Amino acid sequence: MKILQRVVIVAILCYMGRLLYYQWTQIEEIDFSFSPWMMLLSHISLTLLFIIDALGWHLILRSLNHKPLTLDSIRIWMLSSLARYVPGGVWSYASRAEMARRIDIGFAVSGVSLYLETLMLAMSSLVIGIPSWIFIDDQNIQLWHIALFCLLLGLGMHPNVLKLLRYLPGKIGIAFSKVELPSIWYIFSIFLFYIVFWCLFGICFVFFVSLLCPVSKDLWLPIASSISLSFFVGFVIIFIPGGVGIRESVLYFILVPYIQEISALLIAISSRIWIMTGEFGAVCLIEFTYRLSRKLKLTWSRK
């Protein structure tokens, strides 16, 4: 599996690099509308969006009748998210479950929360990604296929389906039987939270794209939804660490019908750097806030 991961990543990166090499002359001719201050603003917005994403997991934990401190759960999400780039595809989940255990969140609760979060992120990103899909010609996947897939994801989150976990053999089934499951309406409300998150992410992405090339208003919707659709593919192809190369390739092919091919290539590649700096900024901000809050609590306890 590790060899397959490396082969796929190298092949994708070589393909993207080849495109970049042969079109470098056209890149030099692009009249960028770049503004350092606007780029900084887009990074700040993206940093806040990752914190909102982490808040979604906190809401899921609350729906399972576990109420950790908001800062603790967001910090766990942030730190564990860095493990997505480690080969294997499961380390972010394993590290989050381990850190959650340290604040008295059991394996069963962590497992259900991670399961719900993954399905909610996948389904909501697919729903918001539909506008970028319907304008693409020569589609092999029709809208009814997407609707069917969303239905299956939704059924996977239904409380009656979650109850089946208690029938797992041995102590695992016993542990899952003790998890207090949320109602279908509570699950739906958190799903709407993720819908809003992807809408905000799309707006932020349009802002980022407009910094690199001019974008007409009639293209804002498909371009905004393209980033969530690329993330959805990254969720599905779980064996590639952090979706490296996958998201960029998907984003490139989605953007090509709407903007110049060379601009789409440049945006797809630079979006990885943009997203990673946003993640890093969010981790630094939360870690600083966490350490500061602990220091202040310690200071007050001594008085």
Short mmCIF file of C-alpha atoms in Angstrom, two decimals:
data_model
loop_
_atom_site.label_atom_id
_atom_site.label_comp_id
_atom_site.label_asym_id
_atom_site.label_seq_id
_atom_site.Cartn_x
_atom_site.Cartn_y
_atom_site.Cartn_z
CA MET A 1 0.00 0.00 0.00
CA LYS A 2 2.83 2.43 0.86
CA ILE A 3 4.46 1.74 -2.50
CA LEU A 4 1.14 2.41 -4.26
CA GLN A 5 0.74 5.67 -2.34
CA ARG A 6 4.18 6.86 -3.36
CA VAL A 7 3.70 5.83 -6.99
CA VAL A 8 0.37 7.69 -7.23
CA ILE A 9 1.72 10.82 -5.54
CA VAL A 10 4.88 10.88 -7.68
CA ALA A 11 2.86 10.31 -10.87
CA ILE A 12 0.45 13.13 -10.07
CA LEU A 13 3.19 15.55 -9.06
CA CYS A 14 5.19 14.71 -12.19
CA TYR A 15 2.13 15.32 -14.34
CA MET A 16 1.42 18.67 -12.70
CA GLY A 17 5.10 19.59 -12.88
CA ARG A 18 5.23 18.72 -16.57
CA LEU A 19 2.24 20.96 -17.26
CA LEU A 20 3.86 23.74 -15.28
CA TYR A 21 7.18 23.35 -17.13
CA TYR A 22 5.72 23.44 -20.64
CA GLN A 23 3.46 26.39 -19.86
CA TRP A 24 5.96 28.47 -17.90
CA THR A 25 6.23 31.02 -20.73
CA GLN A 26 2.50 31.65 -20.52
CA ILE A 27 2.73 32.03 -16.73
CA GLU A 28 5.28 34.82 -17.15
CA GLU A 29 2.85 36.64 -19.43
CA ILE A 30 -0.01 36.60 -16.90
CA ASP A 31 -0.87 40.03 -15.51
CA PHE A 32 -1.36 39.14 -11.85
CA SER A 33 -3.64 41.34 -9.75
CA PHE A 34 -1.60 40.42 -6.68
CA SER A 35 -1.88 42.45 -3.46
CA PRO A 36 0.15 41.35 -0.40
CA TRP A 37 -2.37 42.89 1.99
CA MET A 38 -5.31 41.18 0.31
CA MET A 39 -3.41 37.88 0.32
CA LEU A 40 -2.77 38.32 4.04
CA LEU A 41 -6.48 38.95 4.57
CA SER A 42 -7.33 35.75 2.66
CA HIS A 43 -4.93 33.79 4.89
CA ILE A 44 -6.49 35.23 8.03
CA SER A 45 -9.97 34.28 6.75
CA LEU A 46 -8.76 30.78 5.94
CA THR A 47 -7.21 30.41 9.41
CA LEU A 48 -10.54 31.27 11.00
CA LEU A 49 -12.31 28.81 8.70
CA PHE A 50 -10.17 25.92 9.91
CA ILE A 51 -11.09 26.83 13.48
CA ILE A 52 -14.76 26.74 12.45
CA ASP A 53 -14.14 23.32 10.90
CA ALA A 54 -12.66 22.11 14.19
CA LEU A 55 -15.68 23.50 16.03
CA GLY A 56 -17.83 21.08 14.05
CA TRP A 57 -16.18 18.12 15.78
CA HIS A 58 -16.80 19.81 19.14
CA LEU A 59 -20.50 20.06 18.27
CA ILE A 60 -20.56 16.36 17.35
CA LEU A 61 -19.02 15.47 20.72
CA ARG A 62 -21.71 17.52 22.47
CA SER A 63 -24.38 15.67 20.50
CA LEU A 64 -22.95 12.45 21.98
CA ASN A 65 -23.43 13.90 25.48
CA HIS A 66 -19.74 14.71 25.99
CA LYS A 67 -18.96 18.30 26.80
CA PRO A 68 -15.22 18.97 26.78
CA LEU A 69 -13.94 22.53 26.87
CA THR A 70 -14.28 24.09 23.44
CA LEU A 71 -10.61 25.06 23.35
CA ASP A 72 -9.55 21.50 24.26
CA SER A 73 -11.54 19.82 21.51
CA ILE A 74 -10.52 22.40 18.90
CA ARG A 75 -6.86 21.99 19.87
CA ILE A 76 -7.10 18.19 19.59
CA TRP A 77 -8.66 18.54 16.13
CA MET A 78 -5.96 20.98 15.03
CA LEU A 79 -3.00 18.92 16.20
CA SER A 80 -4.38 15.65 14.88
CA SER A 81 -5.13 17.22 11.49
CA LEU A 82 -1.40 17.61 10.89
CA ALA A 83 -1.12 13.81 10.85
CA ARG A 84 -3.16 13.73 7.63
CA TYR A 85 0.07 14.24 5.72
CA VAL A 86 1.64 11.11 7.21
CA PRO A 87 1.43 8.10 4.84
CA GLY A 88 -1.21 5.61 5.89
CA GLY A 89 -4.41 7.66 5.86
CA VAL A 90 -5.48 6.74 9.41
CA TRP A 91 -3.00 8.58 11.60
CA SER A 92 -5.10 11.72 11.98
CA TYR A 93 -7.98 9.57 13.30
CA ALA A 94 -5.72 7.50 15.56
CA SER A 95 -3.96 10.54 17.01
CA ARG A 96 -7.25 12.33 17.66
CA ALA A 97 -8.71 9.30 19.41
CA GLU A 98 -5.60 9.04 21.59
CA MET A 99 -5.62 12.74 22.52
CA ALA A 100 -9.37 12.57 23.18
CA ARG A 101 -8.77 9.66 25.56
CA ARG A 102 -6.59 11.96 27.67
CA ILE A 103 -9.59 14.19 28.36
CA ASP A 104 -11.84 11.24 29.26
CA ILE A 105 -13.46 10.67 25.87
CA GLY A 106 -13.63 6.93 25.31
CA PHE A 107 -12.73 5.01 22.20
CA ALA A 108 -16.37 4.33 21.30
CA VAL A 109 -17.38 8.01 21.51
CA SER A 110 -14.29 9.03 19.52
CA GLY A 111 -15.07 6.39 16.91
CA VAL A 112 -18.69 7.51 16.45
CA SER A 113 -17.68 11.19 16.37
CA LEU A 114 -15.01 10.57 13.73
CA TYR A 115 -17.42 8.47 11.69
CA LEU A 116 -20.12 11.17 11.79
CA GLU A 117 -17.64 13.94 11.04
CA THR A 118 -16.24 12.13 7.99
CA LEU A 119 -19.68 11.46 6.53
CA MET A 120 -20.88 15.00 7.25
CA LEU A 121 -17.81 16.58 5.66
CA ALA A 122 -18.05 14.31 2.62
CA MET A 123 -21.79 14.80 2.11
CA SER A 124 -21.78 18.57 2.70
CA SER A 125 -18.75 19.11 0.42
CA LEU A 126 -20.45 17.07 -2.32
CA VAL A 127 -23.69 19.05 -1.99
CA ILE A 128 -21.91 22.40 -2.17
CA GLY A 129 -19.73 21.11 -5.03
CA ILE A 130 -22.71 20.37 -7.29
CA PRO A 131 -22.79 23.83 -9.01
CA SER A 132 -19.24 23.36 -10.31
CA TRP A 133 -20.16 19.90 -11.59
CA ILE A 134 -23.34 20.68 -13.53
CA PHE A 135 -21.55 23.12 -15.85
CA ILE A 136 -18.93 20.57 -16.92
CA ASP A 137 -19.47 19.01 -20.34
CA ASP A 138 -19.12 15.30 -21.10
CA GLN A 139 -19.96 14.16 -17.58
CA ASN A 140 -19.65 10.46 -16.86
CA ILE A 141 -21.48 10.92 -13.55
CA GLN A 142 -25.00 12.32 -13.65
CA LEU A 143 -26.80 14.34 -11.01
CA TRP A 144 -28.92 11.37 -9.97
CA HIS A 145 -25.70 9.48 -9.20
CA ILE A 146 -24.66 12.31 -6.87
CA ALA A 147 -28.12 12.39 -5.28
CA LEU A 148 -27.98 8.62 -4.69
CA PHE A 149 -24.53 8.89 -3.12
CA CYS A 150 -25.73 11.71 -0.83
CA LEU A 151 -28.69 9.56 0.17
CA LEU A 152 -26.38 6.69 1.11
CA LEU A 153 -24.17 9.03 3.15
CA GLY A 154 -27.25 10.42 4.88
CA LEU A 155 -28.52 6.95 5.72
CA GLY A 156 -25.10 6.11 7.14
CA MET A 157 -25.58 8.90 9.70
CA HIS A 158 -29.07 7.82 10.79
CA PRO A 159 -29.28 6.88 14.50
CA ASN A 160 -30.80 3.49 13.65
CA VAL A 161 -27.75 2.70 11.53
CA LEU A 162 -25.41 3.88 14.28
CA LYS A 163 -27.16 1.52 16.69
CA LEU A 164 -25.86 -1.41 14.65
CA LEU A 165 -22.41 -0.74 16.10
CA ARG A 166 -23.56 -2.27 19.38
CA TYR A 167 -23.79 -5.65 17.68
CA LEU A 168 -20.05 -5.77 17.08
CA PRO A 169 -18.49 -8.73 18.91
CA GLY A 170 -16.96 -8.57 22.37
CA LYS A 171 -16.04 -5.51 24.38
CA ILE A 172 -16.16 -3.27 21.29
CA GLY A 173 -19.90 -3.83 20.88
CA ILE A 174 -20.45 -3.31 24.62
CA ALA A 175 -18.55 0.00 24.46
CA PHE A 176 -20.60 1.24 21.51
CA SER A 177 -23.85 0.23 23.22
CA LYS A 178 -23.08 2.74 25.98
CA VAL A 179 -22.72 5.69 23.60
CA GLU A 180 -25.67 8.11 23.80
CA LEU A 181 -26.62 8.72 20.18
CA PRO A 182 -28.03 12.07 18.98
CA SER A 183 -31.44 12.49 17.38
CA ILE A 184 -31.77 12.74 13.61
CA TRP A 185 -32.61 16.44 13.93
CA TYR A 186 -29.48 17.13 15.97
CA ILE A 187 -27.41 15.38 13.30
CA PHE A 188 -29.16 17.39 10.59
CA SER A 189 -28.45 20.68 12.41
CA ILE A 190 -24.72 19.87 12.55
CA PHE A 191 -24.85 18.91 8.86
CA LEU A 192 -26.23 22.39 8.14
CA PHE A 193 -23.30 23.80 10.12
CA TYR A 194 -20.93 22.09 7.67
CA ILE A 195 -22.97 23.38 4.73
CA VAL A 196 -22.38 26.92 5.99
CA PHE A 197 -18.70 26.10 6.49
CA TRP A 198 -18.25 25.04 2.84
CA CYS A 199 -20.14 28.11 1.65
CA LEU A 200 -17.73 30.33 3.59
CA PHE A 201 -14.79 28.30 2.30
CA GLY A 202 -16.03 28.84 -1.26
CA ILE A 203 -16.29 32.60 -0.75
CA CYS A 204 -12.77 32.65 0.65
CA PHE A 205 -11.52 30.61 -2.33
CA VAL A 206 -13.09 32.99 -4.84
CA PHE A 207 -11.29 35.79 -3.04
CA PHE A 208 -8.01 33.85 -3.36
CA VAL A 209 -8.58 33.12 -7.07
CA SER A 210 -9.37 36.79 -7.81
CA LEU A 211 -5.95 37.69 -6.39
CA LEU A 212 -4.28 35.65 -9.13
CA CYS A 213 -6.56 36.23 -12.11
CA PRO A 214 -9.68 38.28 -12.92
CA VAL A 215 -12.95 36.44 -12.32
CA SER A 216 -16.33 37.62 -13.63
CA LYS A 217 -19.26 37.58 -11.23
CA ASP A 218 -21.17 34.96 -13.23
CA LEU A 219 -18.35 32.48 -12.47
CA TRP A 220 -18.26 33.05 -8.73
CA LEU A 221 -20.69 30.21 -7.97
CA PRO A 222 -18.97 27.37 -9.91
CA ILE A 223 -15.50 28.51 -8.79
CA ALA A 224 -16.62 28.78 -5.16
CA SER A 225 -18.07 25.27 -5.23
CA SER A 226 -15.05 23.79 -7.01
CA ILE A 227 -12.90 23.80 -3.87
CA SER A 228 -15.43 21.76 -1.88
CA LEU A 229 -15.78 19.24 -4.73
CA SER A 230 -12.00 18.79 -4.83
CA PHE A 231 -12.01 18.18 -1.07
CA PHE A 232 -14.77 15.60 -1.52
CA VAL A 233 -12.59 13.60 -3.91
CA GLY A 234 -9.78 13.89 -1.37
CA PHE A 235 -12.11 12.42 1.28
CA VAL A 236 -13.04 9.50 -0.98
CA ILE A 237 -9.46 8.63 -1.99
CA ILE A 238 -8.35 8.13 1.61
CA PHE A 239 -5.14 6.24 0.92
CA ILE A 240 -3.34 9.39 -0.33
CA PRO A 241 -1.96 11.36 2.67
CA GLY A 242 -3.77 14.68 2.95
CA GLY A 243 -5.10 14.24 -0.59
CA VAL A 244 -1.71 15.44 -1.86
CA GLY A 245 -1.88 15.80 -5.64
CA ILE A 246 -5.45 14.51 -5.80
CA ARG A 247 -7.16 17.74 -4.78
CA GLU A 248 -4.90 19.80 -7.02
CA SER A 249 -5.56 17.60 -10.06
CA VAL A 250 -9.32 17.60 -9.51
CA LEU A 251 -9.34 21.35 -8.92
CA TYR A 252 -7.36 21.93 -12.11
CA PHE A 253 -9.78 19.94 -14.29
CA ILE A 254 -12.83 21.59 -12.66
CA LEU A 255 -11.47 25.11 -13.15
CA VAL A 256 -10.36 24.68 -16.78
CA PRO A 257 -13.89 25.25 -18.24
CA TYR A 258 -14.18 28.57 -16.40
CA ILE A 259 -10.76 30.22 -16.58
CA GLN A 260 -7.63 29.98 -18.74
CA GLU A 261 -5.89 26.63 -18.55
CA ILE A 262 -2.61 28.11 -17.35
CA SER A 263 -4.39 30.13 -14.65
CA ALA A 264 -6.27 27.01 -13.52
CA LEU A 265 -2.97 25.14 -13.23
CA LEU A 266 -1.34 27.90 -11.23
CA ILE A 267 -4.33 28.24 -8.90
CA ALA A 268 -4.57 24.47 -8.34
CA ILE A 269 -0.90 24.22 -7.37
CA SER A 270 -0.77 27.39 -5.26
CA SER A 271 -4.01 26.43 -3.46
CA ARG A 272 -2.09 23.65 -1.67
CA ILE A 273 0.37 26.19 -0.26
CA TRP A 274 -2.48 28.55 0.60
CA ILE A 275 -4.40 25.82 2.46
CA MET A 276 -1.34 24.50 4.31
CA THR A 277 -0.38 27.99 5.52
CA GLY A 278 -3.96 28.46 6.70
CA GLU A 279 -3.81 25.18 8.62
CA PHE A 280 -0.46 26.10 10.12
CA GLY A 281 -1.77 29.53 11.13
CA ALA A 282 -4.81 27.96 12.81
CA VAL A 283 -2.65 25.45 14.72
CA CYS A 284 -0.30 28.22 15.93
CA LEU A 285 -3.20 30.46 16.98
CA ILE A 286 -5.01 27.72 18.92
CA GLU A 287 -1.82 26.42 20.54
CA PHE A 288 -0.86 29.94 21.63
CA THR A 289 -4.36 30.53 23.03
CA TYR A 290 -4.30 27.15 24.81
CA ARG A 291 -0.92 27.76 26.46
CA LEU A 292 -1.87 31.30 27.41
CA SER A 293 -5.13 30.14 29.01
CA ARG A 294 -3.31 27.46 31.01
CA LYS A 295 -0.73 29.98 32.17
CA LEU A 296 -3.44 32.41 33.25
CA LYS A 297 -5.32 29.66 35.12
CA LEU A 298 -2.12 28.66 36.89
CA THR A 299 -1.43 32.27 37.83
CA TRP A 300 -4.95 32.77 39.21
CA SER A 301 -4.82 29.49 41.16
CA ARG A 302 -1.72 30.65 43.00
CA LYS A 303 -3.37 33.87 44.18
#
